[in-house]
Short mmCIF file of C-alpha atoms and ligand atoms in Angstrom, two decimals:
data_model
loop_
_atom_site.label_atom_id
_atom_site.label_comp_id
_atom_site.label_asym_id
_atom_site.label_seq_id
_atom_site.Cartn_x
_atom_site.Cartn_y
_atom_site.Cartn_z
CA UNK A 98 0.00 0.00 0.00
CA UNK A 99 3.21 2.31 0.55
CA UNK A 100 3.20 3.18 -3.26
CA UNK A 101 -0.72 4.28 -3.04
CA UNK A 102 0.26 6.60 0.18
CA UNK A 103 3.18 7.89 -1.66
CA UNK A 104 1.35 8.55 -5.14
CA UNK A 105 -1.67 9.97 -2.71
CA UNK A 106 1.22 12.31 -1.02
CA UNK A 107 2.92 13.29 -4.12
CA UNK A 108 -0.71 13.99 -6.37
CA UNK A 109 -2.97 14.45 -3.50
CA UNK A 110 -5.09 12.04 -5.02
CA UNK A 111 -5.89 8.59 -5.97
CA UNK A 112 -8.61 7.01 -8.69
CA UNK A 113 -11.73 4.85 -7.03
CA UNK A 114 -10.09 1.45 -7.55
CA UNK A 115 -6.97 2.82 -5.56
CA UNK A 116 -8.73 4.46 -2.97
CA UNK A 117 -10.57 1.33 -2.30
CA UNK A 118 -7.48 -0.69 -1.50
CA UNK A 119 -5.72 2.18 0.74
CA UNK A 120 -9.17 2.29 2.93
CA UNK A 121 -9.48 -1.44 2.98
CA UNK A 122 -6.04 -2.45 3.88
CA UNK A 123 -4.80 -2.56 6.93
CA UNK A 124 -2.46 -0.34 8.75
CA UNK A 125 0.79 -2.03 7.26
CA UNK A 126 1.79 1.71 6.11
CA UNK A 127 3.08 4.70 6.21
CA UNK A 128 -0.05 6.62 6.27
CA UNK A 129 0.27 8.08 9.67
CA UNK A 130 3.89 9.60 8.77
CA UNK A 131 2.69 11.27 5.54
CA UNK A 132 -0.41 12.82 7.08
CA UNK A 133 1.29 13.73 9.77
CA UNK A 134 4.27 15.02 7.59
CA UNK A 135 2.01 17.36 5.61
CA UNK A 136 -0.03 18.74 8.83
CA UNK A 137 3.05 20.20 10.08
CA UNK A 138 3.72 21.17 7.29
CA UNK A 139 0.95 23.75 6.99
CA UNK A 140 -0.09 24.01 10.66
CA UNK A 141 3.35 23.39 12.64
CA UNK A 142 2.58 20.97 15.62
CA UNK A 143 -0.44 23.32 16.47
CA UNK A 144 -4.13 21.96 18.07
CA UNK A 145 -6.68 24.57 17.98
CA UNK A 146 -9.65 24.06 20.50
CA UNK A 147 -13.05 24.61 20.31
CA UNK A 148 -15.45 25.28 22.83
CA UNK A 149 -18.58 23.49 22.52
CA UNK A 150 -21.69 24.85 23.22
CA UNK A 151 -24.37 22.16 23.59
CA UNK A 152 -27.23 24.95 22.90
CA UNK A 153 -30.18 22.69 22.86
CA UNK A 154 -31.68 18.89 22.53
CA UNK A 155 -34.70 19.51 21.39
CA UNK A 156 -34.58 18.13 17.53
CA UNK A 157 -37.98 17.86 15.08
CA UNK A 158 -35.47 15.60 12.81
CA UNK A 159 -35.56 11.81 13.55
CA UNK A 160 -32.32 10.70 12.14
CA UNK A 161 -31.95 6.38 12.73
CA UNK A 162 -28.60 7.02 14.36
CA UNK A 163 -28.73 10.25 16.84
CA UNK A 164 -30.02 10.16 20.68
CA UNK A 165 -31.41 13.29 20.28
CA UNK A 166 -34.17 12.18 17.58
CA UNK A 167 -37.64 13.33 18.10
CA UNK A 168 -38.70 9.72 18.92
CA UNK A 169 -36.83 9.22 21.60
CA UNK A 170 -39.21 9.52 24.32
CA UNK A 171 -36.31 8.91 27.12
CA UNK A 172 -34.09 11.65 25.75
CA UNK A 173 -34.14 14.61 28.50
CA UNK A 174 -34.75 17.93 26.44
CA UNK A 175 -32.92 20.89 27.42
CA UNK A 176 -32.35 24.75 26.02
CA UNK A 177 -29.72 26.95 27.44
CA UNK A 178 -30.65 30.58 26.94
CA UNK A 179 -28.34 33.54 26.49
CA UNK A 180 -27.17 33.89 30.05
CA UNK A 181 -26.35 30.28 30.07
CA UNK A 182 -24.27 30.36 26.78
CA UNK A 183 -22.35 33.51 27.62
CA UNK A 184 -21.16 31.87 31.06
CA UNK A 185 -19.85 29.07 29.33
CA UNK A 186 -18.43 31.44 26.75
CA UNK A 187 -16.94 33.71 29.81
CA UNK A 188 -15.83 30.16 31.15
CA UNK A 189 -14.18 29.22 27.93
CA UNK A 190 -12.25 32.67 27.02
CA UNK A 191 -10.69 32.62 30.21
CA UNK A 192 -9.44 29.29 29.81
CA UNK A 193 -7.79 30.35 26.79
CA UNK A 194 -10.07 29.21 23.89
CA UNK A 195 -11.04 31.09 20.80
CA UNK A 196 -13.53 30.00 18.83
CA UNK A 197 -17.03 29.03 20.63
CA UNK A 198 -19.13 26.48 18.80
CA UNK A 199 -22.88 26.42 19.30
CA UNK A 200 -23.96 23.27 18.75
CA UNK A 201 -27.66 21.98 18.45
CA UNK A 202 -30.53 19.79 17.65
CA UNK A 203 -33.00 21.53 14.74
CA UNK A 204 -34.57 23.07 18.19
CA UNK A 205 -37.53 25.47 16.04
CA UNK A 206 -36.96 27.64 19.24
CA UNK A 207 -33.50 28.77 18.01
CA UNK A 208 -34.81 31.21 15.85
CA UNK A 209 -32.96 33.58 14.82
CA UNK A 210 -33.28 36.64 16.46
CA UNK A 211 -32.44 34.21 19.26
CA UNK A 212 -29.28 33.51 17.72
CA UNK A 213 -28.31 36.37 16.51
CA UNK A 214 -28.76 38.29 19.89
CA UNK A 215 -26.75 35.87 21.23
CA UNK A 216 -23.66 36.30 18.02
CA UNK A 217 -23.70 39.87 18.61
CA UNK A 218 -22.96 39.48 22.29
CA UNK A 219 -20.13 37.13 21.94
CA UNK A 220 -18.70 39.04 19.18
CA UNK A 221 -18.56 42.58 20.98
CA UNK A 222 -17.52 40.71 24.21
CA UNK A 223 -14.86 38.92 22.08
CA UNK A 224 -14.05 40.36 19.40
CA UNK A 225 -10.84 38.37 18.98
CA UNK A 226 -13.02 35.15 18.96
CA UNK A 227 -14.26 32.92 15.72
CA UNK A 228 -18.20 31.77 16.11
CA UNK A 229 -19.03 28.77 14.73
CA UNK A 230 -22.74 27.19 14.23
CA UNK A 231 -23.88 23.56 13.89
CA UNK A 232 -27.32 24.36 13.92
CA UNK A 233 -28.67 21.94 11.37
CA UNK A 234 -30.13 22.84 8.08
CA UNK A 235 -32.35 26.01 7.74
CA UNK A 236 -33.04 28.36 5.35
CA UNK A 237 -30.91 30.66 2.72
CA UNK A 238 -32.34 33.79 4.37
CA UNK A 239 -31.61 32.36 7.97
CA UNK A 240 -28.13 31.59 7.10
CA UNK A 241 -27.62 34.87 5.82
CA UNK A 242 -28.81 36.27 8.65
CA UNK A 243 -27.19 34.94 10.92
CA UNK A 244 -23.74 35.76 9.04
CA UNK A 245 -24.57 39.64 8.78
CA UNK A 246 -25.24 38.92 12.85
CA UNK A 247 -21.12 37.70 12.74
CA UNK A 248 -21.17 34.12 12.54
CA UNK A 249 -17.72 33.22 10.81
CA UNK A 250 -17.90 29.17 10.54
CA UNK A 251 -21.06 26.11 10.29
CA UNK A 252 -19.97 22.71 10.46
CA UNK A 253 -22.90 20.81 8.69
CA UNK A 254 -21.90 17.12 8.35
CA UNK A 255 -24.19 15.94 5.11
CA UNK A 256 -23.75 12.51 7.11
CA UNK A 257 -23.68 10.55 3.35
CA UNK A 258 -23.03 11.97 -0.54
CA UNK A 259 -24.71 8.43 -1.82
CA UNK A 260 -28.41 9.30 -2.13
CA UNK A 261 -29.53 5.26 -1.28
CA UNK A 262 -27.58 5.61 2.23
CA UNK A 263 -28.76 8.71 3.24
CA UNK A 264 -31.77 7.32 3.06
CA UNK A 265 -31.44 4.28 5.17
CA UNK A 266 -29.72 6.81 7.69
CA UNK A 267 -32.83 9.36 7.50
CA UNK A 268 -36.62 9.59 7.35
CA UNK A 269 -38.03 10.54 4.35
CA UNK A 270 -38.57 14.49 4.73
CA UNK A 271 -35.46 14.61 4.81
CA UNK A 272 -33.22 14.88 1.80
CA UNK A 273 -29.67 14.76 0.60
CA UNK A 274 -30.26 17.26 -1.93
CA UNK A 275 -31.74 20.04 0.42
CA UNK A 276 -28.19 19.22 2.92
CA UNK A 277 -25.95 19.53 -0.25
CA UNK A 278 -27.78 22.89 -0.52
CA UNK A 279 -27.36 24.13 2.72
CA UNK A 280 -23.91 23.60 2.18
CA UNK A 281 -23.70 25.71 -1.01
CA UNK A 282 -25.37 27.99 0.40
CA UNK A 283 -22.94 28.42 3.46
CA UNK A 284 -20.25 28.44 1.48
CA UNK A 285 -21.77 31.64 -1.09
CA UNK A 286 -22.94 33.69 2.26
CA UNK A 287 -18.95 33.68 3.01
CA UNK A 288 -19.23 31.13 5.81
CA UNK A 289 -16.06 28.79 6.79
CA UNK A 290 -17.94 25.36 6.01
CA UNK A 291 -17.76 21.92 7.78
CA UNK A 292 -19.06 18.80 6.07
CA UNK A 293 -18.28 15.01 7.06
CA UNK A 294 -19.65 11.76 8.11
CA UNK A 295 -19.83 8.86 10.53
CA UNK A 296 -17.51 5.83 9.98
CA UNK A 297 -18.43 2.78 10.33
CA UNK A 298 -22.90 3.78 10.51
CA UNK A 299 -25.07 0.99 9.11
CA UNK A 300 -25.02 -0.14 5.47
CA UNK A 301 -22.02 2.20 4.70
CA UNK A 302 -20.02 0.44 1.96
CA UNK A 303 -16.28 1.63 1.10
CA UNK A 304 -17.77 2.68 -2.18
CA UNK A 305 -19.90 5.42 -0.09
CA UNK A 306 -17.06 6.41 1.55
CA UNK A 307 -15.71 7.26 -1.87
CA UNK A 308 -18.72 9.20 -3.27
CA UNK A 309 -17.78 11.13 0.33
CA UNK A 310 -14.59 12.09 -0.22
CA UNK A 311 -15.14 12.76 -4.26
CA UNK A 312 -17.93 15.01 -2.86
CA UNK A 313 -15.80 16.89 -0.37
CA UNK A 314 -13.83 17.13 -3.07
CA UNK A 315 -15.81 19.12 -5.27
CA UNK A 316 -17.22 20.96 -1.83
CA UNK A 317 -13.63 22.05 -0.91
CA UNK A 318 -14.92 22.76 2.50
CA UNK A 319 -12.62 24.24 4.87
CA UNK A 320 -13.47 21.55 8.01
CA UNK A 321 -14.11 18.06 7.90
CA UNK A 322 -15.79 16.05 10.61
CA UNK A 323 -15.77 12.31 10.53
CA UNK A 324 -15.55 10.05 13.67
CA UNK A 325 -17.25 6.59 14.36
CA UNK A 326 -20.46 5.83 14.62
CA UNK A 327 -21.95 4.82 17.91
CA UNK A 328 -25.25 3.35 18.88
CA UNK A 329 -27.38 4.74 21.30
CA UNK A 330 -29.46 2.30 23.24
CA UNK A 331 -33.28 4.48 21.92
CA UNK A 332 -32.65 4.48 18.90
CA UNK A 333 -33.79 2.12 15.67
CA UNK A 334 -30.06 1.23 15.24
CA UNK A 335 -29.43 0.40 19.20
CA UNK A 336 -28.24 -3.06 17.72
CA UNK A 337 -25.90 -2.25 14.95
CA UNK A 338 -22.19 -2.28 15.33
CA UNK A 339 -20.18 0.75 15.75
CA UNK A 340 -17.24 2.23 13.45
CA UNK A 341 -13.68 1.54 14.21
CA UNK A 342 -10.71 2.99 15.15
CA UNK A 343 -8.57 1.66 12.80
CA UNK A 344 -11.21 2.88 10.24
CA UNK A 345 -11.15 5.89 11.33
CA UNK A 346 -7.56 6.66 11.44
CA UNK A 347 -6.99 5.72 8.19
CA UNK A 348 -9.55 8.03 6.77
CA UNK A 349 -8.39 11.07 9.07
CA UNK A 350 -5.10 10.29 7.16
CA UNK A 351 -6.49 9.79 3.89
CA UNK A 352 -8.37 13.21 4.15
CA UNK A 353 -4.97 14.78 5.63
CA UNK A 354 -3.39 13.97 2.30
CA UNK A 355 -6.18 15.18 0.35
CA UNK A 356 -6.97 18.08 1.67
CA UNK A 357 -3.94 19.16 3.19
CA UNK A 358 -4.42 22.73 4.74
CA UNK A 359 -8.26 21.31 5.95
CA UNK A 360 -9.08 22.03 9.88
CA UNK A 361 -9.59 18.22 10.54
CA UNK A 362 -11.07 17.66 14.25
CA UNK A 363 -9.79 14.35 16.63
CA UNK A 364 -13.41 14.28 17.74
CA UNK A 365 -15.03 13.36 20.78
CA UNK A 366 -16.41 10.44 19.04
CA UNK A 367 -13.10 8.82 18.30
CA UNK A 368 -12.25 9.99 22.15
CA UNK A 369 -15.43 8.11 23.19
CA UNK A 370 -14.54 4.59 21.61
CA UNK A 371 -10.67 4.72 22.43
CA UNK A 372 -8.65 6.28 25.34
CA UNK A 373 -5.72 7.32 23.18
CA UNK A 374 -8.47 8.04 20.08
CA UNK A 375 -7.73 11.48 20.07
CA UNK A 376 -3.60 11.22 20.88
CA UNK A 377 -3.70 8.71 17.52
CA UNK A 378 -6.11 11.32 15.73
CA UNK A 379 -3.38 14.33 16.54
CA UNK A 380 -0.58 11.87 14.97
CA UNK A 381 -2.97 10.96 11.77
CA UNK A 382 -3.17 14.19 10.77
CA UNK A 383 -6.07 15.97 12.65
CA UNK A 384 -5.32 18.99 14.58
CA UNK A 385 -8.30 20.36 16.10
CA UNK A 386 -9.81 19.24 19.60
CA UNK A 387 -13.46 20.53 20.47
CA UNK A 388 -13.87 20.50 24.27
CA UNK A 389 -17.27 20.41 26.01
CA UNK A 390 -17.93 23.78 27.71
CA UNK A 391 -21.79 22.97 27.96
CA UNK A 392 -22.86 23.42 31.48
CA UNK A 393 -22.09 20.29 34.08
CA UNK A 394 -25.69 19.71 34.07
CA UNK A 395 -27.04 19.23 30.26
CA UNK A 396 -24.03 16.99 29.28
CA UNK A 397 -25.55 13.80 30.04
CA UNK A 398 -28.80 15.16 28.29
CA UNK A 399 -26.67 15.52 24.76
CA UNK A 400 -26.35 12.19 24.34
CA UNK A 401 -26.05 11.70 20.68
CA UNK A 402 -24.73 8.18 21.29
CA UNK A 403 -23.95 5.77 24.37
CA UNK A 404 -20.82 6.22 25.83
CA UNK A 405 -20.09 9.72 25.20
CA UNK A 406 -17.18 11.55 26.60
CA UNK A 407 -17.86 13.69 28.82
CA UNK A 408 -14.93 14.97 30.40
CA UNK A 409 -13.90 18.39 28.62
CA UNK A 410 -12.50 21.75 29.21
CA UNK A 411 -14.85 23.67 31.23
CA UNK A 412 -12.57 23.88 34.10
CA UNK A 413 -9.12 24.48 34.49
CA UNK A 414 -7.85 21.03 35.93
CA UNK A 415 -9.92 19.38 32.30
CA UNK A 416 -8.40 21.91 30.22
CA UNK A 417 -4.63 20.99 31.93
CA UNK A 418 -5.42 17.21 31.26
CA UNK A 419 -6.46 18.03 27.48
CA UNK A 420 -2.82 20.23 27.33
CA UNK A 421 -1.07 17.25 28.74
CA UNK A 422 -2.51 14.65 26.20
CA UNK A 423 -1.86 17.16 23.42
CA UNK A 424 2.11 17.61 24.54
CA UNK A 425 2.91 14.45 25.06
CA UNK A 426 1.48 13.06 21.91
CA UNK A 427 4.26 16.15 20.50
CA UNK A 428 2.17 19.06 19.64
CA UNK A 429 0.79 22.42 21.08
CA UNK A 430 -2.49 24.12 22.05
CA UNK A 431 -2.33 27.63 19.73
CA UNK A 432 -3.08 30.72 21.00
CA UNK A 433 -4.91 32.24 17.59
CA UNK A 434 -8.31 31.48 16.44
CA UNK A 435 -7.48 29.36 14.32
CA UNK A 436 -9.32 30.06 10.69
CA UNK A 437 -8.37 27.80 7.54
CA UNK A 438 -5.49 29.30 5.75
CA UNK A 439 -6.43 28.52 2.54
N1 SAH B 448 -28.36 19.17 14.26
C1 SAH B 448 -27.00 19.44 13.87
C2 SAH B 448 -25.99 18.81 14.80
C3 SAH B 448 -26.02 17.31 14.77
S1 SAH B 448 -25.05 16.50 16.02
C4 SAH B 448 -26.81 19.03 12.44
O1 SAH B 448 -27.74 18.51 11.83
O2 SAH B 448 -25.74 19.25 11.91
C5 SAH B 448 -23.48 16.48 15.26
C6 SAH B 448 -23.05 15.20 14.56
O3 SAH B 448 -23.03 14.11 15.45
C7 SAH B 448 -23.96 14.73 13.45
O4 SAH B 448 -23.72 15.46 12.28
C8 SAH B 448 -23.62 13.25 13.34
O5 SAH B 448 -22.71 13.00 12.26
C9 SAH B 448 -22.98 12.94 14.69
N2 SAH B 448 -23.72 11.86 15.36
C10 SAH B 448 -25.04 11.77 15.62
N3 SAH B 448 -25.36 10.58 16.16
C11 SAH B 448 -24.22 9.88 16.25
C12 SAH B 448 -23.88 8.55 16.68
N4 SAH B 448 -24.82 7.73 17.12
N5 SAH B 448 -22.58 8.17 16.64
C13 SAH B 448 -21.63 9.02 16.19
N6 SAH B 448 -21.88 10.26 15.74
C14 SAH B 448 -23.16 10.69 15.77
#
């Protein structure tokens, strides 16, 4: 597989039949070297963090995979308001972190002269911060709304590019098309833009994962998000099996080669199914870590899947055990924002 890494190094890509054997074989490589080779490259040994804002679980989507889904009747609904987010935000900043990172269910309360009261705030109280939004899909007009309010970044996973799996992974009222849109959209109202997928979620074939990356491709987006899928107990896939972390990895340094200057997260996901997930993550070629500043209180209630790590940086003693796994895997929190420089 060594020539298929180096040609994917040297060209920064690789056709279908070649990507299929790099994602399929094992870990026999040097994958991990060249992604992390071309990371430092472009971003030094630097981790930006995140703050994440867990804004609300109230969702009117139903997605097969996600504990939040409106059909889970156990799932304990929550909505911070604007007091709540700007303590964690106060939390955050003096911790050190520069971009915030509201994160929610499609909550119809979140409108958005809810959100963009909320923008403006954090933006004249920071004004050296990045605000990022993974709000779900909404409208053109909403979107541009809430950039004019100051938004700079929306991370909008569109979760599968093959129209037959996104359909086993969503209700119908939902559609791929309208999610590819949103995405366009973002990206022509000026936002930084975010797409990915789960690895690993049921009936995902190695071909999807191609018509992912040849559609990130054409996207150019300037974050991707991909981490395993977990199941959570309520939901219609409660008995499925869960991506990998070998998977995973090689993917993270797959997309590392092909998108070299991307902002690639070690997400809490790959955290949740491995101790070291994110310290292999950081050497694969990812260099982002989003932290959980969401109140003590609502974490539990965010439970997109079982198992979910919880521990984050909303104190001082989480955010010195975060610096410690980050230095001794070899690299360094950064003081900057953090935008894509591409
Ligand atoms: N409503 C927002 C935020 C969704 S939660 C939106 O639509 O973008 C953020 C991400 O968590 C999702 O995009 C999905 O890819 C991931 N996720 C949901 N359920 C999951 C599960 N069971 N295992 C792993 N990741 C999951």
């Amino acid at each position: 597989m060594n020539e298929f890494v180096e040609k994917l190094y040297h060209t920064g890509d690789l056709t279908d039949n070649e990507l299929k054997l790099l994602i399929e074989s094992g870990t026999a490589d040097n994958l991990a070297e060249y992604a992390d080779e071309v990371r430092q490259k472009h971003y030094g040994k630097k981790v930006f963090l995140r703050g994440l804002i867990e804004i609300s679980s109230y969702c009117k989507n139903d997605c097969y995979y996600c504990g939040i889904r409106r059909s889970n009747k156990s799932a304990e609904r929550y909505r911070l308001d604007y007091h709540d987010v700007m303590n964690c935000a106060e939390i955050g900043y003096s911790l050190g972190l520069h971009t915030f990172v509201m994160q929610g269910g499609e909550d119809m309360a979140l409108d958005d002269d809810y959100i963009c009261g909320i923008i403006y705030a954090l933006k004249e109280k920071y004004p050296d911060c990045a605000v990022t939004l993974s709000l779900g899909e909404r409208s053109y007009e909403s979107y541009k709304r809430l950039k004019e309010a100051g938004a700079d970044r929306y991370l909008l996973r569109h979760e599968s590019a093959d129209c037959d799996l996104y359909y086993r992974l969503h209700p119908h009222g939902m559609s791929l098309e309208n999610r590819k849109q949103c995405l366009y959209n973002l990206r022509e109202l000026g936002y930084q833009v975010g797409a990915g997928f789960m690895v690993g979620v049921p009936y995902q074939t190695t071909e999807n994962i191609i018509s992912d990356i040849r559609f990130m491709q054409e996207l150019q987006p300037q974050m991707i998000g991909i981490g395993p899928f977990i199941p959570h107990k309520d939901t219609p896939f409660r008995d499925e099996k869960g991506g990998t972390l070998e998977l995973t990895l090689r993917l993270l340094g797959i997309l590392r080669l092909m998108f070299p200057q991307v902002l690639l997260p070690a997400t809490t996901a790959l955290g949740s199914i491995s101790p070291i997930g994110r310290t292999l993550g950081l050497k694969t070629g990812c260099n982002v870590i989003m932290p959980n500043i969401s109140p003590e209180d609502v974490r539990k209630k965010y439970m997109l899947y079982n198992n979910k790590l919880i521990s984050g940086g909303e104190t001082a003693e989480g955010l010195e055990i975060l610096r410690r796994e980050i230095e001794s895997a070899g690299y360094e929190i950064a003081k900057e924002r953090g935008d894509c420089i591409k």
